[in-house]
Short mmCIF file of C-alpha atoms in Angstrom, two decimals:
data_model
loop_
_atom_site.label_atom_id
_atom_site.label_comp_id
_atom_site.label_asym_id
_atom_site.label_seq_id
_atom_site.Cartn_x
_atom_site.Cartn_y
_atom_site.Cartn_z
CA MET A 1 5.87 1.22 -19.49
CA HIS A 2 6.21 4.09 -21.94
CA PRO A 3 8.97 6.57 -20.88
CA PHE A 4 6.85 9.60 -21.82
CA ASP A 5 3.64 8.40 -20.26
CA ILE A 6 3.21 11.08 -17.55
CA LYS A 7 0.88 8.92 -15.53
CA ALA A 8 3.33 6.02 -15.55
CA VAL A 9 6.32 8.24 -14.75
CA LEU A 10 4.61 10.07 -11.90
CA LEU A 11 2.93 7.05 -10.44
CA ALA A 12 5.29 4.18 -11.36
CA LYS A 13 2.80 1.80 -9.78
CA HIS A 14 2.59 4.20 -6.79
CA ALA A 15 6.30 3.73 -5.97
CA GLN A 16 6.79 7.53 -5.78
CA HIS A 17 4.63 7.81 -2.68
CA VAL A 18 6.65 5.12 -0.93
CA VAL A 19 9.90 6.97 -1.74
CA LEU A 20 8.76 10.55 -1.05
CA ILE A 21 7.18 9.78 2.31
CA HIS A 22 10.59 9.36 3.94
CA PHE A 23 11.43 13.07 3.52
CA PRO A 24 8.72 14.66 5.71
CA ILE A 25 9.04 11.89 8.30
CA ALA A 26 12.80 12.33 8.70
CA LEU A 27 12.75 16.14 8.50
CA PHE A 28 9.91 16.51 10.97
CA ILE A 29 11.40 14.17 13.56
CA VAL A 30 14.79 15.86 13.28
CA GLY A 31 13.12 19.29 13.45
CA VAL A 32 11.30 18.34 16.63
CA ALA A 33 14.52 16.94 18.09
CA PHE A 34 16.26 20.27 17.39
CA ASP A 35 13.38 22.16 18.98
CA PHE A 36 13.55 20.04 22.13
CA LEU A 37 17.32 20.60 22.25
CA ALA A 38 16.79 24.34 21.75
CA GLN A 39 14.32 24.34 24.63
CA GLY A 40 16.96 22.73 26.84
CA ASN A 41 20.01 24.84 26.02
CA LYS A 42 18.27 28.06 24.83
CA ARG A 43 20.52 28.39 21.79
CA ARG A 44 19.06 30.28 18.83
CA LEU A 45 21.02 28.16 16.37
CA TRP A 46 19.08 25.05 17.42
CA THR A 47 15.81 26.95 17.06
CA ALA A 48 16.79 28.08 13.57
CA ALA A 49 17.72 24.51 12.62
CA ALA A 50 14.38 23.29 13.95
CA TYR A 51 12.55 25.95 11.92
CA CYS A 52 14.33 25.02 8.67
CA ASN A 53 13.67 21.30 9.13
CA LEU A 54 10.02 21.88 10.00
CA PHE A 55 9.58 24.18 7.00
CA VAL A 56 10.97 21.66 4.49
CA ALA A 57 9.03 18.86 6.22
CA ALA A 58 5.81 20.83 5.73
CA LEU A 59 6.65 21.45 2.06
CA ALA A 60 7.51 17.76 1.58
CA THR A 61 4.04 16.71 2.72
CA ILE A 62 2.54 18.24 -0.44
CA PRO A 63 3.97 15.78 -3.02
CA VAL A 64 3.42 12.96 -0.55
CA LEU A 65 -0.27 13.78 -0.20
CA ILE A 66 -0.62 14.20 -3.98
CA THR A 67 1.07 10.88 -4.83
CA GLY A 68 -0.85 9.09 -2.07
CA ILE A 69 -4.20 10.35 -3.35
CA LEU A 70 -3.19 9.59 -6.96
CA ALA A 71 -2.25 6.04 -5.93
CA TRP A 72 -5.68 5.68 -4.35
CA GLN A 73 -7.45 7.08 -7.42
CA TRP A 74 -5.41 5.34 -10.12
CA GLN A 75 -4.39 2.04 -8.57
CA LEU A 76 -7.56 1.43 -6.59
CA ASP A 77 -9.93 3.44 -8.81
CA GLY A 78 -10.84 5.65 -5.86
CA GLN A 79 -12.91 2.90 -4.31
CA ARG A 80 -14.18 3.34 -0.78
CA LEU A 81 -11.37 2.52 1.62
CA LYS A 82 -11.68 0.52 4.80
CA GLY A 83 -9.49 -1.12 7.41
CA ILE A 84 -5.77 -0.41 7.36
CA LEU A 85 -5.92 1.61 4.12
CA LEU A 86 -8.55 3.96 5.56
CA MET A 87 -6.61 4.26 8.81
CA HIS A 88 -3.45 5.08 6.84
CA LEU A 89 -5.27 7.78 4.85
CA VAL A 90 -6.82 9.40 7.94
CA LEU A 91 -3.57 9.28 9.93
CA GLY A 92 -1.62 10.58 6.92
CA CYS A 93 -3.89 13.61 6.57
CA THR A 94 -3.76 14.17 10.36
CA SER A 95 0.04 13.96 10.29
CA SER A 96 0.27 16.52 7.50
CA LEU A 97 -2.06 18.86 9.34
CA LEU A 98 0.00 18.55 12.53
CA ILE A 99 3.29 19.13 10.67
CA TRP A 100 1.88 22.32 9.12
CA THR A 101 0.44 23.46 12.47
CA VAL A 102 3.79 23.01 14.22
CA TRP A 103 5.61 24.88 11.47
CA LEU A 104 3.05 27.72 11.53
CA ILE A 105 3.53 28.10 15.30
CA HIS A 106 7.28 28.46 14.73
CA ARG A 107 6.74 30.81 11.79
CA ARG A 108 4.40 33.10 13.71
CA THR A 109 6.92 33.43 16.54
CA ARG A 110 9.79 33.97 14.13
CA ARG A 111 8.03 36.92 12.45
CA GLN A 112 7.76 38.77 15.78
CA PRO A 113 11.22 39.79 17.06
CA ASP A 114 10.43 39.65 20.77
CA ALA A 115 8.05 36.73 20.73
CA VAL A 116 8.84 33.48 22.54
CA LEU A 117 7.81 30.06 21.28
CA PRO A 118 4.74 28.90 23.24
CA GLY A 119 5.28 26.03 25.66
CA TYR A 120 2.25 24.08 24.41
CA ARG A 121 4.04 23.38 21.15
CA LEU A 122 6.26 20.76 22.81
CA PRO A 123 3.46 18.32 23.75
CA LEU A 124 1.88 19.05 20.37
CA GLU A 125 5.15 18.15 18.63
CA ALA A 126 5.45 14.98 20.73
CA VAL A 127 1.92 13.91 19.76
CA ALA A 128 2.65 14.74 16.11
CA VAL A 129 5.78 12.55 16.16
CA VAL A 130 3.73 9.64 17.55
CA ILE A 131 1.03 10.11 14.87
CA VAL A 132 3.66 10.38 12.11
CA ALA A 133 5.40 7.23 13.38
CA LEU A 134 2.09 5.35 13.53
CA THR A 135 1.21 6.45 9.98
CA GLY A 136 4.64 5.37 8.76
CA HIS A 137 4.30 2.03 10.52
CA LEU A 138 0.95 1.37 8.83
CA GLY A 139 2.40 2.48 5.49
CA GLY A 140 5.33 0.11 5.91
CA PHE A 141 2.95 -2.69 6.85
CA LEU A 142 0.83 -1.98 3.76
CA SER A 143 3.80 -1.76 1.42
CA GLY A 144 5.12 -5.10 2.64
CA VAL A 145 8.48 -4.08 4.04
CA ASN A 146 7.94 -6.69 6.75
CA GLY A 147 7.35 -9.43 4.19
CA PRO A 148 8.83 -10.78 0.97
CA GLY A 149 6.71 -8.34 -1.08
CA MET B 1 6.66 -63.56 -17.69
CA ARG B 2 3.62 -61.77 -19.16
CA ARG B 3 2.58 -60.77 -15.65
CA SER B 4 6.00 -59.19 -14.99
CA VAL B 5 5.79 -57.23 -18.24
CA SER B 6 2.32 -55.99 -17.32
CA ILE B 7 3.53 -54.84 -13.91
CA ALA B 8 6.52 -53.08 -15.52
CA VAL B 9 4.28 -51.29 -18.04
CA LEU B 10 1.93 -50.23 -15.25
CA ALA B 11 4.85 -48.92 -13.16
CA VAL B 12 6.26 -46.91 -16.09
CA THR B 13 2.81 -45.49 -16.86
CA LEU B 14 2.40 -44.38 -13.24
CA LEU B 15 5.86 -42.76 -13.18
CA VAL B 16 5.23 -40.88 -16.41
CA GLY B 17 1.89 -39.73 -15.05
CA ILE B 18 3.44 -38.42 -11.83
CA ARG B 19 6.23 -36.54 -13.65
CA ALA B 20 3.96 -35.00 -16.29
CA PRO B 21 4.64 -31.36 -17.20
CA GLY B 22 2.83 -28.95 -14.92
CA ALA B 23 2.80 -31.37 -12.00
CA ARG B 24 5.48 -29.45 -10.13
CA PRO B 25 4.52 -27.06 -7.31
CA GLY B 26 3.71 -23.50 -8.39
CA ASN B 27 2.32 -24.50 -11.76
CA VAL B 28 -0.98 -26.23 -11.22
CA VAL B 29 -2.68 -27.84 -14.18
CA ALA B 30 -6.30 -28.86 -14.19
CA SER B 31 -6.42 -31.69 -16.74
CA GLY B 32 -9.12 -31.76 -19.37
CA GLN B 33 -10.45 -35.09 -18.09
CA GLU B 34 -11.20 -33.71 -14.62
CA LYS B 35 -12.91 -30.59 -15.98
CA PRO B 36 -13.10 -28.69 -12.68
CA SER B 37 -15.56 -25.85 -12.66
CA THR B 38 -13.80 -23.91 -9.93
CA MET B 39 -10.19 -23.45 -8.87
CA GLU B 40 -8.80 -21.56 -5.90
CA VAL B 41 -5.79 -19.28 -5.59
CA LYS B 42 -4.71 -18.34 -2.09
CA ILE B 43 -3.11 -15.00 -1.36
CA ASP B 44 -0.74 -15.37 1.54
CA ASN B 45 2.56 -13.89 2.68
CA PHE B 46 2.65 -11.44 -0.25
CA SER B 47 2.29 -14.11 -2.93
CA PHE B 48 -0.31 -15.85 -5.03
CA GLY B 49 -0.44 -19.61 -4.62
CA PRO B 50 -0.24 -21.21 -7.07
CA ALA B 51 1.39 -18.38 -9.01
CA ALA B 52 0.62 -20.09 -12.32
CA LEU B 53 -2.61 -21.93 -12.89
CA THR B 54 -3.73 -23.78 -16.03
CA VAL B 55 -7.45 -24.35 -16.38
CA PRO B 56 -9.97 -25.32 -19.06
CA VAL B 57 -12.24 -22.71 -20.64
CA GLY B 58 -15.25 -21.95 -18.47
CA THR B 59 -13.46 -22.42 -15.16
CA THR B 60 -14.18 -20.03 -12.33
CA VAL B 61 -11.08 -19.06 -10.38
CA THR B 62 -11.55 -17.77 -6.84
CA TRP B 63 -8.83 -15.80 -5.09
CA THR B 64 -8.96 -15.75 -1.28
CA ASN B 65 -6.93 -13.31 0.77
CA ARG B 66 -5.39 -15.26 3.65
CA ASP B 67 -2.94 -12.46 4.40
CA ASP B 68 -3.19 -9.97 7.26
CA ILE B 69 -3.16 -7.00 4.93
CA PRO B 70 -5.30 -5.96 1.95
CA HIS B 71 -4.52 -7.09 -1.60
CA THR B 72 -6.11 -6.78 -5.02
CA VAL B 73 -6.27 -9.04 -8.06
CA VAL B 74 -5.89 -7.01 -11.25
CA SER B 75 -5.39 -8.23 -14.80
CA THR B 76 -2.22 -6.85 -16.40
CA ASP B 77 -3.81 -6.73 -19.86
CA ASP B 78 -5.20 -3.55 -21.35
CA PRO B 79 -8.22 -3.45 -21.34
CA LYS B 80 -8.29 -5.28 -18.07
CA ALA B 81 -10.02 -8.65 -18.20
CA PHE B 82 -10.73 -8.54 -14.47
CA LYS B 83 -10.13 -6.28 -11.50
CA SER B 84 -11.11 -6.96 -7.91
CA LYS B 85 -11.95 -4.48 -5.20
CA VAL B 86 -9.56 -4.27 -2.26
CA LEU B 87 -9.71 -7.66 -0.53
CA ASP B 88 -9.34 -7.63 3.22
CA THR B 89 -8.45 -10.77 5.17
CA ASP B 90 -10.61 -13.77 4.17
CA GLU B 91 -12.41 -11.85 1.43
CA LYS B 92 -12.77 -13.54 -1.96
CA PHE B 93 -12.86 -12.53 -5.61
CA SER B 94 -14.05 -14.80 -8.42
CA PHE B 95 -13.77 -14.59 -12.19
CA THR B 96 -14.95 -17.02 -14.86
CA PHE B 97 -12.59 -17.47 -17.80
CA SER B 98 -14.73 -17.89 -20.89
CA LYS B 99 -11.96 -17.44 -23.49
CA ALA B 100 -8.71 -19.31 -24.00
CA GLY B 101 -5.49 -17.39 -23.46
CA THR B 102 -2.93 -16.35 -20.89
CA TYR B 103 -4.08 -13.92 -18.23
CA PRO B 104 -1.24 -12.37 -16.24
CA TYR B 105 -2.30 -10.46 -13.14
CA PHE B 106 -0.84 -8.61 -10.16
CA CYS B 107 -1.73 -6.91 -6.89
CA SER B 108 -2.08 -3.18 -7.52
CA ILE B 109 -1.08 -2.38 -3.92
CA HIS B 110 2.02 -4.60 -4.14
CA PRO B 111 3.05 -4.70 -7.83
CA LYS B 112 5.77 -7.26 -7.13
CA MET B 113 3.05 -9.81 -6.44
CA THR B 114 2.28 -11.44 -9.78
CA GLY B 115 0.57 -14.53 -11.10
CA LYS B 116 -1.04 -15.88 -14.24
CA VAL B 117 -3.91 -18.03 -15.33
CA VAL B 118 -3.52 -20.02 -18.53
CA VAL B 119 -6.89 -20.93 -20.03
CA GLN B 120 -6.84 -23.79 -22.56
#
């Protein structure tokens, strides 16, 4: 591997995607946990913490999506996906969309001083956590964390 | 006496034959006398089995994915001598080695999975 080969450095046999994916997963789940806590005790500090976590989680999905798509294009030559790989791609895109949606709901409320966070966001966040967990599970299964690979 | 010597020679010949280089597990050698036209490599539990395979020129090697998850078989050389599509469970990929040489390969989804085919 040449140290100045951009493709090799960025992709590193698609290891970057496997590393980067942990950031949005952790930040989003923690952000949702803070939001649920904020809903229970009505403290603004918890809401602010939830907002910050959700914001960085949304940002972190960008490099994850890029490295995932590059891995598909470079390692698999962009061939038509099926089975677990296709499911992982679809769930990954859905997860990213849900993370951004949840953050935008929080952002819209935050920009209006007297606005209150809508109640429907909580079931949406719960569904998003399940989808994110399922995507991560499939990713872990694909990467071989459950096996010697 | 001559019979005993013959038996001893036969026994030594058999022992040498059994312990010949390449006879150990993980390094399968197809001898020139057998001249197999096809050899199989199984992909299972995140590994190629056998990981090292020695075959004569003209042999077709078939990889079969016995694992629960998808794998690929991609030549490490540049330009790539062979490259499979994504193989789901029980799918196969075959390649005929028409030139002598060593062909290392790996799974592009799981780069730690490696193997090689030595063509003589």
